[in-house]
Amino acid sequence: MTKAKTFREAERRKLHIALRMNLRFFDGEKTEKATPRKKTKAREEGQVAKSNEIATALMLILVFSVLGMAGGFMLDRLLSVFQYSLVTVANAGDYLNPLALSGLFGNMMLQTVIIVAPVFLSAMIVGVAANLAQVGWHPTTKPLKPKFSKLNPAKGVKRLFSMQVLVELAKSLLKFGIILYVIYNLLEDESRNLLKLLDMELLQAVSYLGGVVVQLGINVGVAYLFIAAADFAYVRWKHAKDLRMSKQEVKEEYKNIEGNPQIKGKIRQKMREASMRRMMQDVPKADVIITNPTHFAVALTYDKEKGEAPVVVAKGTDFLAQRIKDVAKEHNVTIVENKPLARALYATVDIGREIPQELYQTVAEVLAYVFKLKNPA
């Protein structure tokens, strides 16, 4: 019986320890959504939910659309460059000097820039616009800083077999399959016309092939948009998952934001002390101190030039009331005992405020008495 009892106690202790371990595990599990502060810090570090596939898809569509619209202009310019080059070669003797060669080279570069400008500008615009639409404008150089932790071979091997690598592999295979499918469909539809290329003139064949390439690029871009949409959804989900926090981390962050309660308490205490010092400095300026006489003390001052009614410059109860009275005695400020008035002033008027209208008559009588004491004549 005793052995059985001891065994049950041992099993109970093991279960208790296991439960504690499980609770610790769940306490550290990242199950909470990221706080705004965590998101802001991640953004500053360059960690944003951005899919490069969206920019690629839009770039394909726009660039090939521009090629379709500006293809004639670009072809004419290209032919002009070839023609100019042939004429230059034919008259090479006129260009065998540094000045002429530099002018020739500059002209060739200018023509090249003009030819590629429509494609280059459209690609740049759509690339910037796609990224701004996803993450907004928040430039940072932190992602460019070298991280020596990435040189760790162990971590490198671990990344090779991570889920992210499998996702990227699946994405690449899917992209390759879609591109092959689009190319196959388009070439199948154009197969009859492709056989007629041998009967076409050179410019006509080039124009036709250019149209096929443009259509192919646009079709691939449109198909790519579906991949981009799925990738964007996955990237946003993974980004939110990576930023998740444990309950303890959330508590610590809110604690840091709101401040340590002990520090906040000390700050409030310092503020109260500073406020009390300012209040006690105003007591000697008072015209009268109205008391309970032991529990309340309210200091009033009255200046006809600054206000229409007396102002409360200090007030307190118990120990603070006694201090107000002591300071008043040191500076020969009149102290008047009036229990109902002292209570009413303490309860209804804040420091630095004028007394309410319903107390005008009572306070006026007290002040008249005080001024009469100061000026008996």
Tab-separated table of C-alpha atoms in Angstrom:
chain	number	residue	atom	x	y	z
A	1	MET	CA	0.000	0.000	0.000
A	2	THR	CA	2.795	2.339	0.938
A	3	LYS	CA	4.724	1.504	-2.237
A	4	ALA	CA	1.631	2.145	-4.357
A	5	LYS	CA	1.078	5.449	-2.630
A	6	THR	CA	4.708	6.448	-3.174
A	7	PHE	CA	4.472	5.467	-6.838
A	8	ARG	CA	1.333	7.588	-7.322
A	9	GLU	CA	3.053	10.565	-5.676
A	10	ALA	CA	6.062	10.150	-7.992
A	11	GLU	CA	3.765	9.956	-11.036
A	12	ARG	CA	1.885	13.036	-9.842
A	13	ARG	CA	5.158	14.975	-9.489
A	14	LYS	CA	6.251	13.928	-12.987
A	15	LEU	CA	2.902	15.053	-14.404
A	16	HIS	CA	3.184	18.368	-12.557
A	17	ILE	CA	6.695	18.970	-13.938
A	18	ALA	CA	5.532	18.042	-17.457
A	19	LEU	CA	2.616	20.450	-17.220
A	20	ARG	CA	4.928	23.232	-16.068
A	21	MET	CA	7.276	22.549	-18.964
A	22	ASN	CA	4.351	22.609	-21.406
A	23	LEU	CA	3.092	25.875	-19.967
A	24	ARG	CA	6.535	27.393	-20.351
A	25	PHE	CA	6.637	26.147	-23.919
A	26	PHE	CA	3.273	27.665	-24.797
A	27	ASP	CA	4.200	30.894	-23.022
A	28	GLY	CA	7.163	31.253	-25.391
A	29	GLU	CA	5.241	30.184	-28.501
A	30	LYS	CA	4.759	33.013	-30.983
A	31	THR	CA	0.973	33.070	-31.269
A	32	GLU	CA	0.252	36.817	-31.052
A	33	LYS	CA	0.047	39.285	-33.938
A	34	ALA	CA	2.895	41.757	-34.208
A	35	THR	CA	2.378	45.071	-32.433
A	36	PRO	CA	2.564	48.335	-34.430
A	37	ARG	CA	5.971	49.021	-32.868
A	38	LYS	CA	7.320	45.627	-33.981
A	39	LYS	CA	6.020	46.267	-37.530
A	40	THR	CA	7.636	49.707	-37.589
A	41	LYS	CA	10.992	48.313	-36.435
A	42	ALA	CA	10.793	45.528	-39.037
A	43	ARG	CA	10.047	48.107	-41.723
A	44	GLU	CA	13.064	50.169	-40.650
A	45	GLU	CA	15.182	47.024	-40.978
A	46	GLY	CA	13.885	46.545	-44.539
A	47	GLN	CA	11.616	43.606	-43.646
A	48	VAL	CA	8.455	44.242	-45.682
A	49	ALA	CA	5.822	42.089	-47.378
A	50	LYS	CA	6.857	42.588	-50.985
A	51	SER	CA	6.467	40.268	-53.961
A	52	ASN	CA	8.968	40.757	-56.794
A	53	GLU	CA	6.696	38.721	-59.067
A	54	ILE	CA	4.176	41.582	-59.273
A	55	ALA	CA	6.808	43.972	-60.626
A	56	THR	CA	8.006	41.297	-63.084
A	57	ALA	CA	4.500	40.574	-64.391
A	58	LEU	CA	3.587	44.250	-64.822
A	59	MET	CA	6.973	44.939	-66.391
A	60	LEU	CA	6.467	42.201	-68.968
A	61	ILE	CA	3.037	43.501	-69.927
A	62	LEU	CA	4.059	47.161	-70.125
A	63	VAL	CA	7.442	46.660	-71.820
A	64	PHE	CA	6.026	44.425	-74.554
A	65	SER	CA	3.055	46.771	-74.990
A	66	VAL	CA	5.504	49.653	-75.486
A	67	LEU	CA	7.460	47.509	-77.942
A	68	GLY	CA	4.246	46.872	-79.855
A	69	MET	CA	3.405	50.592	-80.014
A	70	ALA	CA	6.929	51.980	-80.529
A	71	GLY	CA	8.331	49.032	-82.478
A	72	GLY	CA	8.057	50.833	-85.837
A	73	PHE	CA	9.857	53.887	-84.504
A	74	MET	CA	12.595	51.739	-82.940
A	75	LEU	CA	13.049	49.703	-86.145
A	76	ASP	CA	13.357	52.861	-88.262
A	77	ARG	CA	15.959	54.254	-85.864
A	78	LEU	CA	17.863	50.966	-85.892
A	79	LEU	CA	17.923	50.868	-89.676
A	80	SER	CA	19.143	54.468	-89.719
A	81	VAL	CA	21.990	53.516	-87.387
A	82	PHE	CA	22.952	50.578	-89.631
A	83	GLN	CA	22.785	52.808	-92.702
A	84	TYR	CA	24.917	55.445	-90.992
A	85	SER	CA	27.411	52.773	-89.931
A	86	LEU	CA	27.708	51.427	-93.490
A	87	VAL	CA	28.253	54.912	-94.914
A	88	THR	CA	30.861	55.561	-92.238
A	89	VAL	CA	32.724	52.347	-93.069
A	90	ALA	CA	32.628	53.244	-96.772
A	91	ASN	CA	34.195	56.630	-96.017
A	92	ALA	CA	36.543	55.459	-93.279
A	93	GLY	CA	39.333	57.693	-94.543
A	94	ASP	CA	37.433	60.799	-93.434
A	95	TYR	CA	37.234	59.541	-89.819
A	96	LEU	CA	40.851	58.671	-89.143
A	97	ASN	CA	41.334	61.504	-86.650
A	98	PRO	CA	40.495	61.717	-82.921
A	99	LEU	CA	37.941	64.532	-83.244
A	100	ALA	CA	35.923	62.788	-85.929
A	101	LEU	CA	36.046	59.444	-84.121
A	102	SER	CA	34.791	60.967	-80.862
A	103	GLY	CA	31.915	62.648	-82.719
A	104	LEU	CA	31.055	59.357	-84.436
A	105	PHE	CA	31.114	57.487	-81.143
A	106	GLY	CA	28.954	60.143	-79.432
A	107	ASN	CA	26.379	60.028	-82.209
A	108	MET	CA	26.184	56.220	-82.054
A	109	MET	CA	25.675	56.327	-78.273
A	110	LEU	CA	22.936	58.956	-78.611
A	111	GLN	CA	21.082	56.885	-81.204
A	112	THR	CA	21.352	53.800	-78.962
A	113	VAL	CA	19.890	55.709	-75.994
A	114	ILE	CA	17.006	57.001	-78.141
A	115	ILE	CA	16.219	53.456	-79.350
A	116	VAL	CA	16.171	51.823	-75.904
A	117	ALA	CA	14.675	54.818	-74.025
A	118	PRO	CA	10.974	53.812	-74.375
A	119	VAL	CA	11.620	50.288	-73.074
A	120	PHE	CA	14.017	51.388	-70.342
A	121	LEU	CA	11.769	54.184	-69.044
A	122	SER	CA	8.631	52.019	-69.033
A	123	ALA	CA	10.437	49.233	-67.150
A	124	MET	CA	11.818	51.700	-64.591
A	125	ILE	CA	8.453	53.405	-64.032
A	126	VAL	CA	6.488	50.184	-63.571
A	127	GLY	CA	9.188	48.719	-61.289
A	128	VAL	CA	9.135	51.743	-58.969
A	129	ALA	CA	5.319	52.009	-59.057
A	130	ALA	CA	4.811	48.303	-58.237
A	131	ASN	CA	7.116	48.496	-55.210
A	132	LEU	CA	5.584	51.759	-53.955
A	133	ALA	CA	2.089	50.294	-54.270
A	134	GLN	CA	3.090	47.338	-52.094
A	135	VAL	CA	5.193	48.917	-49.333
A	136	GLY	CA	4.968	52.691	-49.777
A	137	TRP	CA	7.868	55.137	-49.599
A	138	HIS	CA	10.265	54.323	-46.776
A	139	PRO	CA	13.894	54.237	-47.972
A	140	THR	CA	16.437	52.481	-45.739
A	141	THR	CA	20.039	51.366	-46.173
A	142	LYS	CA	20.021	48.736	-43.395
A	143	PRO	CA	19.385	45.753	-45.737
A	144	LEU	CA	22.575	46.726	-47.625
A	145	LYS	CA	24.759	46.363	-44.537
A	146	PRO	CA	26.837	43.144	-44.531
A	147	LYS	CA	25.666	40.446	-42.106
A	148	PHE	CA	28.448	38.070	-41.157
A	149	SER	CA	25.914	35.642	-39.693
A	150	LYS	CA	24.976	34.729	-43.271
A	151	LEU	CA	28.504	33.347	-43.765
A	152	ASN	CA	27.855	30.650	-41.169
A	153	PRO	CA	28.030	27.297	-43.055
A	154	ALA	CA	25.670	25.589	-40.609
A	155	LYS	CA	22.975	28.196	-41.196
A	156	GLY	CA	23.610	27.997	-44.942
A	157	VAL	CA	23.007	24.243	-44.977
A	158	LYS	CA	19.899	24.727	-42.841
A	159	ARG	CA	18.537	27.285	-45.339
A	160	LEU	CA	19.081	24.790	-48.191
A	161	PHE	CA	16.548	22.421	-46.626
A	162	SER	CA	14.102	25.039	-45.350
A	163	MET	CA	10.462	25.424	-46.347
A	164	GLN	CA	11.287	28.711	-48.114
A	165	VAL	CA	13.606	26.913	-50.546
A	166	LEU	CA	10.878	24.383	-51.353
A	167	VAL	CA	8.372	27.197	-51.946
A	168	GLU	CA	10.816	29.009	-54.266
A	169	LEU	CA	11.474	25.748	-56.150
A	170	ALA	CA	7.739	25.137	-56.584
A	171	LYS	CA	7.320	28.735	-57.758
A	172	SER	CA	10.115	28.396	-60.317
A	173	LEU	CA	8.705	25.138	-61.676
A	174	LEU	CA	5.234	26.687	-61.905
A	175	LYS	CA	6.589	29.750	-63.724
A	176	PHE	CA	8.552	27.567	-66.138
A	177	GLY	CA	5.491	25.403	-66.821
A	178	ILE	CA	3.197	28.388	-67.450
A	179	ILE	CA	5.703	30.069	-69.776
A	180	LEU	CA	6.122	26.840	-71.762
A	181	TYR	CA	2.342	26.405	-71.980
A	182	VAL	CA	1.809	29.990	-73.216
A	183	ILE	CA	4.611	29.697	-75.782
A	184	TYR	CA	3.288	26.357	-77.025
A	185	ASN	CA	-0.268	27.665	-77.430
A	186	LEU	CA	0.801	30.801	-79.271
A	187	LEU	CA	3.213	28.995	-81.595
A	188	GLU	CA	0.565	26.372	-82.312
A	189	ASP	CA	-1.882	29.109	-83.346
A	190	GLU	CA	0.786	30.817	-85.489
A	191	SER	CA	2.287	27.636	-86.942
A	192	ARG	CA	0.713	28.136	-90.387
A	193	ASN	CA	1.911	31.732	-90.656
A	194	LEU	CA	5.409	30.788	-89.492
A	195	LEU	CA	5.710	28.446	-92.463
A	196	LYS	CA	5.065	31.425	-94.782
A	197	LEU	CA	8.069	33.363	-93.456
A	198	LEU	CA	10.243	32.119	-96.336
A	199	ASP	CA	7.890	33.743	-98.849
A	200	MET	CA	7.911	37.136	-97.073
A	201	GLU	CA	10.201	40.066	-97.684
A	202	LEU	CA	12.807	40.776	-95.003
A	203	LEU	CA	11.045	43.790	-93.425
A	204	GLN	CA	7.687	42.068	-93.587
A	205	ALA	CA	9.113	38.953	-91.888
A	206	VAL	CA	10.822	41.036	-89.205
A	207	SER	CA	7.606	42.960	-88.578
A	208	TYR	CA	5.597	39.749	-88.299
A	209	LEU	CA	8.106	38.099	-85.947
A	210	GLY	CA	8.188	41.265	-83.868
A	211	GLY	CA	4.403	41.115	-83.520
A	212	VAL	CA	4.566	37.460	-82.460
A	213	VAL	CA	7.242	38.211	-79.853
A	214	VAL	CA	5.216	41.154	-78.496
A	215	GLN	CA	2.055	39.037	-78.242
A	216	LEU	CA	4.039	36.263	-76.596
A	217	GLY	CA	5.491	38.670	-74.026
A	218	ILE	CA	2.072	40.137	-73.177
A	219	ASN	CA	0.496	36.671	-72.850
A	220	VAL	CA	3.311	35.512	-70.556
A	221	GLY	CA	2.899	38.716	-68.483
A	222	VAL	CA	-0.856	38.196	-68.089
A	223	ALA	CA	-0.348	34.546	-67.066
A	224	TYR	CA	2.419	35.682	-64.732
A	225	LEU	CA	-0.042	37.984	-62.934
A	226	PHE	CA	-1.826	34.960	-61.477
A	227	ILE	CA	1.480	33.685	-60.080
A	228	ALA	CA	2.210	37.188	-58.750
A	229	ALA	CA	-1.160	37.410	-56.984
A	230	ALA	CA	-0.655	34.030	-55.293
A	231	ASP	CA	2.931	34.944	-54.377
A	232	PHE	CA	1.844	38.286	-52.900
A	233	ALA	CA	-0.742	36.556	-50.713
A	234	TYR	CA	1.879	34.027	-49.570
A	235	VAL	CA	4.486	36.736	-48.873
A	236	ARG	CA	2.037	38.739	-46.757
A	237	TRP	CA	1.040	35.626	-44.789
A	238	LYS	CA	4.672	34.605	-44.215
A	239	HIS	CA	5.684	38.147	-43.227
A	240	ALA	CA	2.895	38.286	-40.640
A	241	LYS	CA	3.872	34.812	-39.399
A	242	ASP	CA	7.562	35.740	-39.088
A	243	LEU	CA	6.678	38.864	-37.075
A	244	ARG	CA	4.463	37.015	-34.606
A	245	MET	CA	5.312	37.489	-30.952
A	246	SER	CA	4.907	35.482	-27.790
A	247	LYS	CA	2.570	36.733	-25.074
A	248	GLN	CA	5.584	37.593	-22.938
A	249	GLU	CA	7.128	39.673	-25.752
A	250	VAL	CA	3.855	41.585	-26.173
A	251	LYS	CA	3.742	42.288	-22.428
A	252	GLU	CA	7.351	43.472	-22.411
A	253	GLU	CA	6.778	45.733	-25.401
A	254	TYR	CA	3.696	47.382	-23.944
A	255	LYS	CA	5.576	47.724	-20.681
A	256	ASN	CA	8.395	49.532	-22.492
A	257	ILE	CA	5.934	51.755	-24.355
A	258	GLU	CA	3.914	52.699	-21.298
A	259	GLY	CA	6.967	52.871	-19.050
A	260	ASN	CA	7.923	51.068	-15.888
A	261	PRO	CA	5.212	51.605	-13.220
A	262	GLN	CA	7.851	52.330	-10.562
A	263	ILE	CA	9.520	54.960	-12.720
A	264	LYS	CA	6.145	56.484	-13.594
A	265	GLY	CA	5.293	56.592	-9.888
A	266	LYS	CA	8.549	58.392	-9.112
A	267	ILE	CA	7.910	60.893	-11.909
A	268	ARG	CA	4.418	61.601	-10.578
A	269	GLN	CA	5.862	62.015	-7.085
A	270	LYS	CA	8.470	64.503	-8.357
A	271	MET	CA	5.744	66.412	-10.203
A	272	ARG	CA	3.610	66.564	-7.040
A	273	GLU	CA	6.578	67.795	-5.040
A	274	ALA	CA	7.369	70.478	-7.627
A	275	SER	CA	3.696	71.534	-7.700
A	276	MET	CA	3.620	71.703	-3.899
A	277	ARG	CA	6.776	73.848	-3.819
A	278	ARG	CA	5.250	76.278	-6.313
A	279	MET	CA	2.040	76.359	-4.278
A	280	MET	CA	3.883	77.040	-1.007
A	281	GLN	CA	5.820	79.859	-2.700
A	282	ASP	CA	2.468	81.541	-3.467
A	283	VAL	CA	1.184	81.358	0.129
A	284	PRO	CA	3.063	84.543	1.262
A	285	LYS	CA	1.354	86.431	-1.584
A	286	ALA	CA	-2.129	85.497	-0.298
A	287	ASP	CA	-4.462	88.065	1.320
A	288	VAL	CA	-6.140	85.565	3.620
A	289	ILE	CA	-6.001	81.914	4.697
A	290	ILE	CA	-9.439	80.398	5.359
A	291	THR	CA	-9.307	77.353	7.659
A	292	ASN	CA	-11.470	74.616	9.139
A	293	PRO	CA	-9.365	75.168	11.444
A	294	THR	CA	-7.505	71.813	11.654
A	295	HIS	CA	-8.431	69.815	8.528
A	296	PHE	CA	-8.651	72.376	5.690
A	297	ALA	CA	-6.740	75.495	4.662
A	298	VAL	CA	-7.357	77.589	1.526
A	299	ALA	CA	-5.227	80.600	0.540
A	300	LEU	CA	-6.962	83.405	-1.392
A	301	THR	CA	-5.594	86.436	-3.143
A	302	TYR	CA	-7.563	89.309	-4.658
A	303	ASP	CA	-6.279	91.792	-7.216
A	304	LYS	CA	-8.824	94.192	-8.689
A	305	GLU	CA	-6.568	94.994	-11.632
A	306	LYS	CA	-6.041	91.366	-12.765
A	307	GLY	CA	-9.383	89.697	-12.066
A	308	GLU	CA	-12.959	90.229	-11.091
A	309	ALA	CA	-12.960	87.625	-8.323
A	310	PRO	CA	-10.538	86.260	-5.699
A	311	VAL	CA	-8.263	83.399	-6.792
A	312	VAL	CA	-7.259	80.252	-4.870
A	313	VAL	CA	-3.431	80.148	-4.814
A	314	ALA	CA	-3.005	77.189	-2.414
A	315	LYS	CA	-5.079	74.596	-0.620
A	316	GLY	CA	-4.546	71.464	1.430
A	317	THR	CA	-5.783	69.125	4.124
A	318	ASP	CA	-4.348	67.903	7.408
A	319	PHE	CA	-0.518	68.055	7.280
A	320	LEU	CA	-0.459	70.257	4.186
A	321	ALA	CA	-3.081	72.554	5.718
A	322	GLN	CA	-0.858	72.964	8.773
A	323	ARG	CA	2.141	73.807	6.570
A	324	ILE	CA	0.096	76.456	4.743
A	325	LYS	CA	-0.865	78.007	8.068
A	326	ASP	CA	2.744	77.914	9.326
A	327	VAL	CA	4.020	79.696	6.213
A	328	ALA	CA	1.186	82.215	6.506
A	329	LYS	CA	2.152	82.974	10.110
A	330	GLU	CA	5.799	83.445	9.128
A	331	HIS	CA	4.770	86.062	6.553
A	332	ASN	CA	2.009	87.723	8.604
A	333	VAL	CA	-0.819	86.550	6.339
A	334	THR	CA	-4.206	86.794	8.070
A	335	ILE	CA	-5.813	83.454	9.006
A	336	VAL	CA	-9.606	83.369	9.304
A	337	GLU	CA	-11.574	80.402	10.634
A	338	ASN	CA	-14.702	79.629	8.627
A	339	LYS	CA	-15.505	75.922	8.466
A	340	PRO	CA	-18.290	75.909	5.794
A	341	LEU	CA	-16.407	78.318	3.525
A	342	ALA	CA	-13.096	76.415	3.859
A	343	ARG	CA	-14.787	73.133	2.946
A	344	ALA	CA	-16.690	74.694	0.024
A	345	LEU	CA	-13.574	76.367	-1.425
A	346	TYR	CA	-11.471	73.213	-1.075
A	347	ALA	CA	-14.108	71.025	-2.751
A	348	THR	CA	-15.140	73.304	-5.640
A	349	VAL	CA	-12.158	75.468	-6.658
A	350	ASP	CA	-8.869	74.274	-8.173
A	351	ILE	CA	-5.585	76.047	-7.538
A	352	GLY	CA	-5.169	79.040	-9.830
A	353	ARG	CA	-8.937	79.367	-10.442
A	354	GLU	CA	-11.349	82.115	-9.440
A	355	ILE	CA	-13.991	81.353	-6.823
A	356	PRO	CA	-17.539	80.598	-8.069
A	357	GLN	CA	-20.187	83.280	-8.072
A	358	GLU	CA	-22.234	81.672	-5.295
A	359	LEU	CA	-19.333	82.244	-2.871
A	360	TYR	CA	-18.769	85.906	-3.774
A	361	GLN	CA	-20.813	87.307	-0.880
A	362	THR	CA	-19.216	85.161	1.838
A	363	VAL	CA	-15.654	85.698	0.569
A	364	ALA	CA	-16.276	89.432	0.157
A	365	GLU	CA	-17.264	89.668	3.820
A	366	VAL	CA	-14.083	87.823	4.858
A	367	LEU	CA	-11.880	90.032	2.663
A	368	ALA	CA	-13.573	93.188	3.957
A	369	TYR	CA	-12.788	92.026	7.476
A	370	VAL	CA	-9.137	91.303	6.548
A	371	PHE	CA	-8.632	94.642	4.776
A	372	LYS	CA	-10.184	96.415	7.770
A	373	LEU	CA	-7.652	94.687	10.071
A	374	LYS	CA	-4.793	95.788	7.852
A	375	ASN	CA	-6.104	99.353	7.518
A	376	PRO	CA	-7.967	100.175	10.772
A	377	ALA	CA	-8.187	103.857	9.870
